Short mmCIF file of C-alpha atoms and ligand atoms in Angstrom, two decimals:
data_model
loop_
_atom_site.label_atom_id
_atom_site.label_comp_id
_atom_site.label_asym_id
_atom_site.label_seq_id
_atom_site.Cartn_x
_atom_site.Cartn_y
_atom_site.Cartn_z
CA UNK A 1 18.03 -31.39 7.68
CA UNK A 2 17.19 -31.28 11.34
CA UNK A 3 14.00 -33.14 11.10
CA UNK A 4 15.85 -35.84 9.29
CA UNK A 5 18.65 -36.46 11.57
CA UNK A 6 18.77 -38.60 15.18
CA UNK A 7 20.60 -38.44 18.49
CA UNK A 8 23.22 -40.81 18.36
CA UNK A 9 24.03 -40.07 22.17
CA UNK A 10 23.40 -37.95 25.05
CA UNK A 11 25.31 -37.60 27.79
CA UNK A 12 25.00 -34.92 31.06
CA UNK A 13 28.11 -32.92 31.40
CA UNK A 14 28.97 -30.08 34.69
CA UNK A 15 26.34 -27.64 33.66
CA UNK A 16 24.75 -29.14 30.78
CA UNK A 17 23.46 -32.34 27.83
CA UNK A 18 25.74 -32.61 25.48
CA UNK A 19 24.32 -34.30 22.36
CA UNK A 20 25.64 -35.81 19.62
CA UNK A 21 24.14 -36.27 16.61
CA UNK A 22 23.66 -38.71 13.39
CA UNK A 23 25.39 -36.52 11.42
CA UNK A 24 28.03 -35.33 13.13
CA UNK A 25 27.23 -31.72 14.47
CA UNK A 26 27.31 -31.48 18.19
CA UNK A 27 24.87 -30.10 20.66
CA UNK A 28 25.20 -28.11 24.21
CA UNK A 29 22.49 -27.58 26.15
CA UNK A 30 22.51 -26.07 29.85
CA UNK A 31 20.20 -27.25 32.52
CA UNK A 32 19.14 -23.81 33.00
CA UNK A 33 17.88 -23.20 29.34
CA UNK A 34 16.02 -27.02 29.25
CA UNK A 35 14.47 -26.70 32.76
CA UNK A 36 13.43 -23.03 31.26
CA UNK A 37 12.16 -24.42 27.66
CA UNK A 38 10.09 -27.24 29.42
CA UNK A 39 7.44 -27.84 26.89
CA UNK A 40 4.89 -29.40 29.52
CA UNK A 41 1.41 -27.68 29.95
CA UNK A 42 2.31 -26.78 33.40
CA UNK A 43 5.24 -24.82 31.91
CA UNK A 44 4.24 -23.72 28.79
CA UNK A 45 0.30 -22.34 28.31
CA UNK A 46 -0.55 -25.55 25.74
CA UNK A 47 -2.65 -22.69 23.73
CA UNK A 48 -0.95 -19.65 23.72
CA UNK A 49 2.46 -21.32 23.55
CA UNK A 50 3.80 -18.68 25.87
CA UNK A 51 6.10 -19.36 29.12
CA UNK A 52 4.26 -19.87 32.36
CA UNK A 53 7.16 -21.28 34.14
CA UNK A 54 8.93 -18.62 36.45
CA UNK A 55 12.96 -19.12 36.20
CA UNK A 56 13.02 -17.62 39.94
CA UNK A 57 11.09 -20.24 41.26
CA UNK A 58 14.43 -22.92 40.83
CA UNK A 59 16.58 -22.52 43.27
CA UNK A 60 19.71 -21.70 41.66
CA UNK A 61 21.22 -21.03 38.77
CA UNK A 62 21.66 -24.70 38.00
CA UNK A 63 18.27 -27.17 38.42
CA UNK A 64 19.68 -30.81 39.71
CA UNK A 65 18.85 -33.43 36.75
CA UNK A 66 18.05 -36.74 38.29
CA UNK A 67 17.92 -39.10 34.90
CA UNK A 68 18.20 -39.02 31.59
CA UNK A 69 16.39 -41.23 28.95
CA UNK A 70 17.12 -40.58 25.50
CA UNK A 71 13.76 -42.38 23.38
CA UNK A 72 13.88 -42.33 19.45
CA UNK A 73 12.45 -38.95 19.34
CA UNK A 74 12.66 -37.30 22.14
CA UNK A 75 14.86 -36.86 24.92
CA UNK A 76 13.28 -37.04 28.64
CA UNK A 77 14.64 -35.34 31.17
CA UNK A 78 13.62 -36.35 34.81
CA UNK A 79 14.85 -33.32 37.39
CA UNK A 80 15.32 -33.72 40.87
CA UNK A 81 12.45 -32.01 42.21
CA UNK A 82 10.36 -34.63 40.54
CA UNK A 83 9.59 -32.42 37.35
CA UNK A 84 10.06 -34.48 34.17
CA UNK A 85 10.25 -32.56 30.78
CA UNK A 86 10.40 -34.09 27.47
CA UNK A 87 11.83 -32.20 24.87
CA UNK A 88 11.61 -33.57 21.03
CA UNK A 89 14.57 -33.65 19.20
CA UNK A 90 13.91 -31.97 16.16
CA UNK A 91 13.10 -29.07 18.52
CA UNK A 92 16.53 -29.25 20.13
CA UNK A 93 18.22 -29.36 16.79
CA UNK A 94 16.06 -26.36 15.62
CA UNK A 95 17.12 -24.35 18.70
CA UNK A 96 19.96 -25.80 18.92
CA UNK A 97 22.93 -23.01 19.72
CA UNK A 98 26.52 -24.23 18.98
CA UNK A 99 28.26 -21.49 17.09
CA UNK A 100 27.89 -23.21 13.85
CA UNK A 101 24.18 -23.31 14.15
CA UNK A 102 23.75 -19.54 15.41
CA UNK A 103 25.83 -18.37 12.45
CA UNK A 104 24.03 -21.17 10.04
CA UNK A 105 20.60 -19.09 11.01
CA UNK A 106 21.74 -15.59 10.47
CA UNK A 107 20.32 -14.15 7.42
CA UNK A 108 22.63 -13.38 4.31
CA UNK A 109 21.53 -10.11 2.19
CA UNK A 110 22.28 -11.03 -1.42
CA UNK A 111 24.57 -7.49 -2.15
CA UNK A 112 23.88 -5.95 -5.01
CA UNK A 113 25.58 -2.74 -7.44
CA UNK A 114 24.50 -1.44 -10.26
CA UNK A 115 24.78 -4.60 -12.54
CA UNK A 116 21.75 -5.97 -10.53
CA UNK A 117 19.57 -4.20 -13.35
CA UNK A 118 20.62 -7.12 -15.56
CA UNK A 119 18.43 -10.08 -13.25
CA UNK A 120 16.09 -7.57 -11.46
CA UNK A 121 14.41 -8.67 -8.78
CA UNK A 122 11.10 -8.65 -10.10
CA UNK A 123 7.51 -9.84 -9.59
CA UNK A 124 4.11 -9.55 -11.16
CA UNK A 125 1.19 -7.79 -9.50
CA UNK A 126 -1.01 -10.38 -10.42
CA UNK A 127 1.32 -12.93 -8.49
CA UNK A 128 1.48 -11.04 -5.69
CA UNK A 129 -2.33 -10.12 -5.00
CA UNK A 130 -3.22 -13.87 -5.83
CA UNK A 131 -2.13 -16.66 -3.94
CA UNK A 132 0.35 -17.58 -1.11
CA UNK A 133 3.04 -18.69 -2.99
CA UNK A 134 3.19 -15.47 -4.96
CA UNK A 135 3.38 -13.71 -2.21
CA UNK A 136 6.09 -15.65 -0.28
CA UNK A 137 8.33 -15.35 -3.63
CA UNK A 138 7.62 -11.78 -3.35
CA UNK A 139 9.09 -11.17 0.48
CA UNK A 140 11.91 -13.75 -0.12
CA UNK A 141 13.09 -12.07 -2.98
CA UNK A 142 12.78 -8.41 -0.29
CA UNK A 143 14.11 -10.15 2.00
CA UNK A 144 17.37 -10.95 0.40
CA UNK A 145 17.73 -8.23 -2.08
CA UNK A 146 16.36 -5.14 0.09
CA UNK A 147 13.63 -4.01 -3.16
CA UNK A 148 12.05 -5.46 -5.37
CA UNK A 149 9.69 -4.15 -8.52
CA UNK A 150 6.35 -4.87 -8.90
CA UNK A 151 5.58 -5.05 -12.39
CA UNK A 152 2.23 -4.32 -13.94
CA UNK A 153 0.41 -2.47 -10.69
CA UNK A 154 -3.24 -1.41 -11.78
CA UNK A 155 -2.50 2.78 -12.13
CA UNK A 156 -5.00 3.04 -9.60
CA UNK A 157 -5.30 5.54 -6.79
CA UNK A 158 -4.93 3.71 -3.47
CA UNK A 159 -3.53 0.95 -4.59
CA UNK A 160 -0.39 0.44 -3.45
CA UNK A 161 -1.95 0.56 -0.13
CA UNK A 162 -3.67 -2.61 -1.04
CA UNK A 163 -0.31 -4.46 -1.94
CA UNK A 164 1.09 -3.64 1.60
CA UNK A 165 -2.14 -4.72 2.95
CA UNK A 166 -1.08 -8.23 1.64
CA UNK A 167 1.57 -7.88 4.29
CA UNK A 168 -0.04 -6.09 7.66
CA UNK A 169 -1.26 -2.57 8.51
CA UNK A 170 0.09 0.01 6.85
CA UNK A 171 2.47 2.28 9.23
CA UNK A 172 1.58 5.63 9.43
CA UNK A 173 3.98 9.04 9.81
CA UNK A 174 3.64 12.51 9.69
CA UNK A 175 2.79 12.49 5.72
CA UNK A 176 -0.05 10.36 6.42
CA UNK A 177 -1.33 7.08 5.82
CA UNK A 178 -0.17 6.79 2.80
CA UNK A 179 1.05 10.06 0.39
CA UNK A 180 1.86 11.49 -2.86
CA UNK A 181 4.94 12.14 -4.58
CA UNK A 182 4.42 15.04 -7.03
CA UNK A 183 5.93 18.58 -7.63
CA UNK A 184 3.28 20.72 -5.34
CA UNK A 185 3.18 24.26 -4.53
CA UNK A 186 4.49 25.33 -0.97
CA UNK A 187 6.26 21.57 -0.42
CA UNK A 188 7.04 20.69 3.43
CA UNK A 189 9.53 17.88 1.87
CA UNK A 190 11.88 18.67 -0.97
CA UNK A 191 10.72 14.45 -2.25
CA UNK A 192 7.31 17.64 -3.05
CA UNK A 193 9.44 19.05 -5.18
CA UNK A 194 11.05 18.69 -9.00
CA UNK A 195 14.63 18.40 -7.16
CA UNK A 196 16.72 15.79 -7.29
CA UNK A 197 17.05 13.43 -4.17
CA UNK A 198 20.51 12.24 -3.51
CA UNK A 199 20.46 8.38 -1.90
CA UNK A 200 18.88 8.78 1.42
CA UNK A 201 16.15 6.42 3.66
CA UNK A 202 13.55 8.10 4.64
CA UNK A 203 12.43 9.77 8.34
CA UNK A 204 15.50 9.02 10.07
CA UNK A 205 14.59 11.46 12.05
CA UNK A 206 12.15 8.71 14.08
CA UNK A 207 13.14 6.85 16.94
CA UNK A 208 11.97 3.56 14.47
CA UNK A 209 11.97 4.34 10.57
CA UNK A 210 9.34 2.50 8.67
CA UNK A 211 11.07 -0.43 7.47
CA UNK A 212 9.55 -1.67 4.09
CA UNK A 213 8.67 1.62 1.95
CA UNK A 214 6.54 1.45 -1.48
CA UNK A 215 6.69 3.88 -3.94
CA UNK A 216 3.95 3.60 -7.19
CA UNK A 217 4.26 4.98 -9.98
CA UNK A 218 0.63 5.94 -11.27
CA UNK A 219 1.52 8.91 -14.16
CA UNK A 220 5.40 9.44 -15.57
CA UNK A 221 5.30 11.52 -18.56
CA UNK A 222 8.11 14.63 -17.53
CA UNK A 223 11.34 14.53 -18.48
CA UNK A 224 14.23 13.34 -16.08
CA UNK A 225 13.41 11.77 -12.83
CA UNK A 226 14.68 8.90 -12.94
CA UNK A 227 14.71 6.71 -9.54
CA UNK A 228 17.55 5.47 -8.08
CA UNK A 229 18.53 2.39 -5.43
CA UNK A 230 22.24 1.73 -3.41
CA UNK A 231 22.46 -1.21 -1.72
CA UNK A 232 23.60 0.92 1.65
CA UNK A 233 24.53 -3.02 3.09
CA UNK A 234 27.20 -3.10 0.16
CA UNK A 235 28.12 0.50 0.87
CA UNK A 236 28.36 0.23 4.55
CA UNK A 237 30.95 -3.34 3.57
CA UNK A 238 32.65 -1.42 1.11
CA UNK A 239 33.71 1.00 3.76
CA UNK A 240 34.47 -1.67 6.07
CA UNK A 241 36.84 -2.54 3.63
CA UNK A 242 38.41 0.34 2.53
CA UNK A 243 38.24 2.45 5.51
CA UNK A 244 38.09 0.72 8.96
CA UNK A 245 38.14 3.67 10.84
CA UNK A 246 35.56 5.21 9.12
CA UNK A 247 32.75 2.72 9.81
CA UNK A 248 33.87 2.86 13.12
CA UNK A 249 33.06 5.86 13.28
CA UNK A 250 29.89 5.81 11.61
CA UNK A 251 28.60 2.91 13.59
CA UNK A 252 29.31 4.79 16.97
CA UNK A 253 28.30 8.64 16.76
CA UNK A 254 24.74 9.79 17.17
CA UNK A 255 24.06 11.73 14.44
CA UNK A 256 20.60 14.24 14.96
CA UNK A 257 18.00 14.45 12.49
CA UNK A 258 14.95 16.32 12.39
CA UNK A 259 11.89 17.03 10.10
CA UNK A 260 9.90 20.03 11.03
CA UNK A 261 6.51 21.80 9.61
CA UNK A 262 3.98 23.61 10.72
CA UNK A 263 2.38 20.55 12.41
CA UNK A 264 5.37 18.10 13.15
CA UNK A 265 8.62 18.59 14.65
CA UNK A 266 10.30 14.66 14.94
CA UNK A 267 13.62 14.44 16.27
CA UNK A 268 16.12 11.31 16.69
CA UNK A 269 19.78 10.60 17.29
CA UNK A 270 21.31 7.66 15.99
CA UNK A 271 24.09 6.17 14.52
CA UNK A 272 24.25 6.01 10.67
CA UNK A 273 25.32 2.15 10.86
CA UNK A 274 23.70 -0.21 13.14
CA UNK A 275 24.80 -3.18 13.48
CA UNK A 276 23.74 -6.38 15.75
CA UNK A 277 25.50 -8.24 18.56
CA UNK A 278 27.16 -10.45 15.73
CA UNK A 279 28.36 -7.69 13.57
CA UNK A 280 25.59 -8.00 10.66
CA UNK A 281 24.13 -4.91 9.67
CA UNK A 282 21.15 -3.80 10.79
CA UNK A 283 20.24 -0.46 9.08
CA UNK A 284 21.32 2.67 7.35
CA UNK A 285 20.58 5.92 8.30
CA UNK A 286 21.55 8.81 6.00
CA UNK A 287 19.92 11.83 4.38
CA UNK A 288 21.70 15.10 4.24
CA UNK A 289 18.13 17.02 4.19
CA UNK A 290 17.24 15.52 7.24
CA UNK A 291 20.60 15.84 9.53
CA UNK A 292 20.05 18.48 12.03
CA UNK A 293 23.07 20.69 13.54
CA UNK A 294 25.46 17.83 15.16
CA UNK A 295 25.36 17.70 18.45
CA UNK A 296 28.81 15.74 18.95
CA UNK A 297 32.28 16.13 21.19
CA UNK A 298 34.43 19.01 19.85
CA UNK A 299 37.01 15.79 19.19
CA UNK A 300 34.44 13.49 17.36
CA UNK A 301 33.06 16.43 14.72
CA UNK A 302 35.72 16.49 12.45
CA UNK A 303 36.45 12.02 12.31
CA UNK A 304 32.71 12.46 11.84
CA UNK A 305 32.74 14.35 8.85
CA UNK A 306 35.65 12.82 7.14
CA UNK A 307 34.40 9.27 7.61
CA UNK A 308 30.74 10.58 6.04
CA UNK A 309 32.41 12.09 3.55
CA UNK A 310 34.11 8.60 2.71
CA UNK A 311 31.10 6.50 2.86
CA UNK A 312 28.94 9.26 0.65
CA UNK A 313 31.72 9.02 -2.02
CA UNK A 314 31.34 5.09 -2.04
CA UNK A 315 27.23 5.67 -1.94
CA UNK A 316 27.31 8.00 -5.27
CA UNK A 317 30.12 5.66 -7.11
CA UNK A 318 28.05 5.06 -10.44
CA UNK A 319 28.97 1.49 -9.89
CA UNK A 320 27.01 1.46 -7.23
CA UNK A 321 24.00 3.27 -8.00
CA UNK A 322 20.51 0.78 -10.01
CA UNK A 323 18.63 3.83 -11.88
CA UNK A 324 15.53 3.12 -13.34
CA UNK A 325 13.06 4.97 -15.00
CA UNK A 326 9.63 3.48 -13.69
CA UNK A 327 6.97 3.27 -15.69
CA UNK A 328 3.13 3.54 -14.52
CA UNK A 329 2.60 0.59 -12.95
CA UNK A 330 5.99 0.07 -11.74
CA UNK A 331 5.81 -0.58 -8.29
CA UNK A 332 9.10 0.13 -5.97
CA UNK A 333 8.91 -1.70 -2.50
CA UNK A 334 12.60 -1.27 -0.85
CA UNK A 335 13.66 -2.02 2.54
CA UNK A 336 13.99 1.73 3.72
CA UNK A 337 16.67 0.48 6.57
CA UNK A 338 18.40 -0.95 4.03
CA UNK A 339 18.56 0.73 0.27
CA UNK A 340 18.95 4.11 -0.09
CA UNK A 341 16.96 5.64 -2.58
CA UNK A 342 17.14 9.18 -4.49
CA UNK A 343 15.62 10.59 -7.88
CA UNK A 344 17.03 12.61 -10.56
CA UNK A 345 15.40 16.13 -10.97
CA UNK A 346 12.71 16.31 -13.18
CA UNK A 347 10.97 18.89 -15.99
CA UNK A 348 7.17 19.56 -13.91
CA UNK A 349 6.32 21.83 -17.42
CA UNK A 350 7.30 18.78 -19.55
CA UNK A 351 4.52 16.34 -18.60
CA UNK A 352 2.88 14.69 -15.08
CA UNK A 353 5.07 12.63 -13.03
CA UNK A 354 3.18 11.02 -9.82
CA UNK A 355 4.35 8.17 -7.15
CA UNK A 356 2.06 7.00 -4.52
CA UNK A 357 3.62 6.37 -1.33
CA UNK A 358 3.12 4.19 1.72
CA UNK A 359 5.07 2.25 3.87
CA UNK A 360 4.66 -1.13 6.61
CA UNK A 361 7.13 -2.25 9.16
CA UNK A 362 9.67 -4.74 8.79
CA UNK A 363 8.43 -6.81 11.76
CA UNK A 364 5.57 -7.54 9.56
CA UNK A 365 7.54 -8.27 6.73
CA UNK A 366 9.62 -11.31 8.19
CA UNK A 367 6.25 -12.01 10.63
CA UNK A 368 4.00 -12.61 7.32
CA UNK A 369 6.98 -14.54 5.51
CA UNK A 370 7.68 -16.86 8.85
CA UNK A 371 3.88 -17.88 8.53
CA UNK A 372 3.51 -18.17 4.64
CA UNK A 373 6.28 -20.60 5.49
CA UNK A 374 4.45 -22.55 7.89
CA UNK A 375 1.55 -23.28 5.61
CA UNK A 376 3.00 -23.86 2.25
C1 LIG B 401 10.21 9.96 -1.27
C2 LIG B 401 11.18 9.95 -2.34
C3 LIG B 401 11.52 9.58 -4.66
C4 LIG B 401 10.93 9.93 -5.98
O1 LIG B 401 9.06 10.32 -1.51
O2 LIG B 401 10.57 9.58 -0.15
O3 LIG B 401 12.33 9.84 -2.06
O4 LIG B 401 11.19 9.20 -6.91
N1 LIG B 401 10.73 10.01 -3.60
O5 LIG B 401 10.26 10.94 -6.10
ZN1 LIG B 402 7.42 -28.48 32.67
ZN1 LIG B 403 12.50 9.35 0.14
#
C-alpha cells in the first residue's frame, strides 16, 4: 500500500527525482510536473484545492532545483528561484506515473456472457436507499459489471427517479426527464412498441449518450418480453480476437445516427468502438434503428458493413446474451456505454407490461463512488 511504504532514496537525475522506494517500485518525477504540483498556498488555492500557479511564469521548460532534502514523510524540494515546495510522499506514490503504476490504476471491467445469470450482480432496494455502504456496494458492483438488478423496488410511479437521485441529477433527453416503456398508440420509438429490441444502447444519436440508464419494472403480466443484456466490452474483445481488422474498422469510421419526431431531430457521428489513449474501451455505440444513411468513403462502405456484420453475429451469439424476465420491482440499472440491451416482443392483449425509465451520467457515477470512498 502506498501509504504504508517509505522513500528509501532520492536522488535528482537530468530532467527529473528519481525515487526509490521501500518496496522496491521505482519513481520518476520531472521538475516540470513537481514545480507544477507545488502543494504550497501560494500555488495551490489551500480551499478550493485548485492550481493558482501559472506554468508560463517559469522560465523554461525545465525549473533549476537548488537542494533536495528527503524528511521521513515528505520530500522538500528547494528551487533556484528561492521557491521551496514540499511534497508528501504518500502523495507522490499516489500520483506516482511509472508504467506499472498507470496500468496498476486503470480500471478492469469484470466481462461477463450469459452464464453471469448464475452469480447476478444483485442488490436490494432497501440497501441501496439506506446507508452509504449500500450504496457504494451498489456502484462498485456497476462499475465492474456494467448492470446490476435492483431487487425488491417499491412498484411505485416515480421511483426509479429516486434511486438515481441517490447518485446526482437525473440527465434529461428528448423523452423527458424520466419516461415510460409501454406499448402506446402512435409510438415515436419502436422501445413504444410490442416489438422486439435487438441489443442496442440507447440515443447514440447524441454527441454524449447518457451513461448509466435505469429501467423499472412497475407491471409485467403479458406474455414474452423478456429483457436482455450483452456485455458489448466482451463483444467488442471477442472481435478483437477473432477479427482484427474488423475492430479496426469499427473503432475508426463515423457511423451517423439520428432520432427524429415531430419535436426533435438529434444527430451524431461516431465510431461504434471507442477506445482510450491506452487501448481500454471506452463505449459502444450500436442500434440498427437509430443508424442514419452512412455517410462514409465509397472505399470504407463495404469493410464497414462486413466488419458490423461480424461484430452483430458475436453480439446475438446466445452465449452471449443474460435474458431475464423482470419482475415488478426488478430494477435494471446498466451502463448504457457499455451493455447493450434489447427485449423480446411481447403479447400487449395478453396482460400489462410497464418499465419506467430514466437515466444519470456516468461522471456522476464514478464522482459519487470516488467520495463514498473517501468517507467510509
Ligand atoms: C428502452 C428499451 C427495453 C424494454 O426503453 O430503451 O430498450 O425492455 N426498452 O422495453
Ligand atoms: Zn508553491
Ligand atoms: Zn433502449
Amino acid at each position: 500500500m502506498a501509504s504504508a511504504c517509505s522513500v528509501k532514496s532520492a536522488e535528482t537525475a537530468a530532467d527529473s527525482v528519481d525515487l526509490v522506494w521501500s518496496d522496491g517500485h521505482h519513481s520518476q518525477f520531472h521538475f516540470i510536473w513537481l514545480r507544477d504540483n507545488c502543494p504550497c498556498p501560494n500555488c495551490l488555492h489551500p480551499q478550493t484545492k485548485e492550481r493558482t500557479f501559472d506554468v508560463m511564469t517559469i522560465a523554461a521548460d525545465q525549473p533549476d532545483l537548488n537542494a533536495l532534502d528527503l524528511q521521513k514523510e515528505q520530500l522538500v524540494i528547494s528551487w533556484k528561484d528561492g521557491h521551496v515546495s514540499e511534497f508528501r510522499t504518500d502523495w507522490l506514490r499516489l500520483n506516482c506515473y511509472s508504467k506499472s503504476a498507470r496500468e496498476a490504476r486503470r480500471e478492469k471491467p469484470i466481462l461477463w456472457a450469459a452464464t453471469v445469470k448464475t452469480a447476478l450482480p444483485e442488490i436490494e432496494y432497501e440497501a441501496v436507499m439506506k446507508n452509504d455502504s449500500g450504496l457504494l456496494a451498489w456502484l462498485d458492483l456497476l462499475v465492474d459489471y456494467g448492470f446490476v438488478l435492483v431487487r425488491n423496488t417499491p412498484t411505485v410511479q416515480g421511483e426509479v427517479t429516486r434511486v438515481a437521485n441517490r447518485i446526482a441529477y437525473l440527465r434529461e433527453t428528448n423523452f423527458g426527464r424520466d419516461f415510460d416503456v409501454i406499448s402506446k398508440p402512435n409510438p415515436n420509438n419502436v422501445a413504444y412498441t410490442a416489438l422486439k429490441l435487438e441489443s442496442h444502447s440507447d440515443l447514440p444519436n447524441w454527441e454524449l449518450p447518457p451513461g448509466t440508464q435505469f429501467l423499472h419494472c412497475l407491471e409485467f403480466d403479458a406474455e414474452g418480453g423478456e429483457s436482455t443484456l450483452v456485455d458489448g466490452f466482451g463483444a467488442a474483445r471477442q472481435l478483437e480476437k477473432e477479427d482484427p481488422a474488423a475492430y479496426e474498422i469499427l473503432a475508426k469510421l463515423h457511423i451517423p445516427f439520428r432520432f427524429h419526431d415531430q419535436d426533435w431531430d438529434v444527430q451524431w457521428s461516431a465510431p461504434t468502438i471507442a477506445r482510450d489513449q491506452l487501448g481500454d474501451l471506452q463505449e459502444i455505440r450500436f442500434h440498427a434503428a437509430l443508424t442514419a444513411p452512412l455517410d462514409l468513403d465509397f472505399d470504407d462502405v463495404l469493410p464497414f458493413y462486413r466488419a458490423y456484420r461480424v461484430f452483430t453475429e458475436i453480439i446475438r451469439r446466445s452465449d452471449n446474451i443474460l435474458a431475464l424476465k423482470l419482475q415488478p420491482g426488478d430494477l435494471l440499472v446498466f451502463n448504457n456505454r457499455r451493455a447493450l440491451h434489447g427485449r423480446a416482443a411481447f403479447n400487449p392483449e395478453s396482460g400489462p407490461r410497464h418499465l419506467q425509465g430514466c437515466y444519470v451520467d456516468n461522471d456522476s457515477v464514478l464522482s459519487k463512488r470516488r467520495t463514498l470512498r473517501g468517507k467510509t
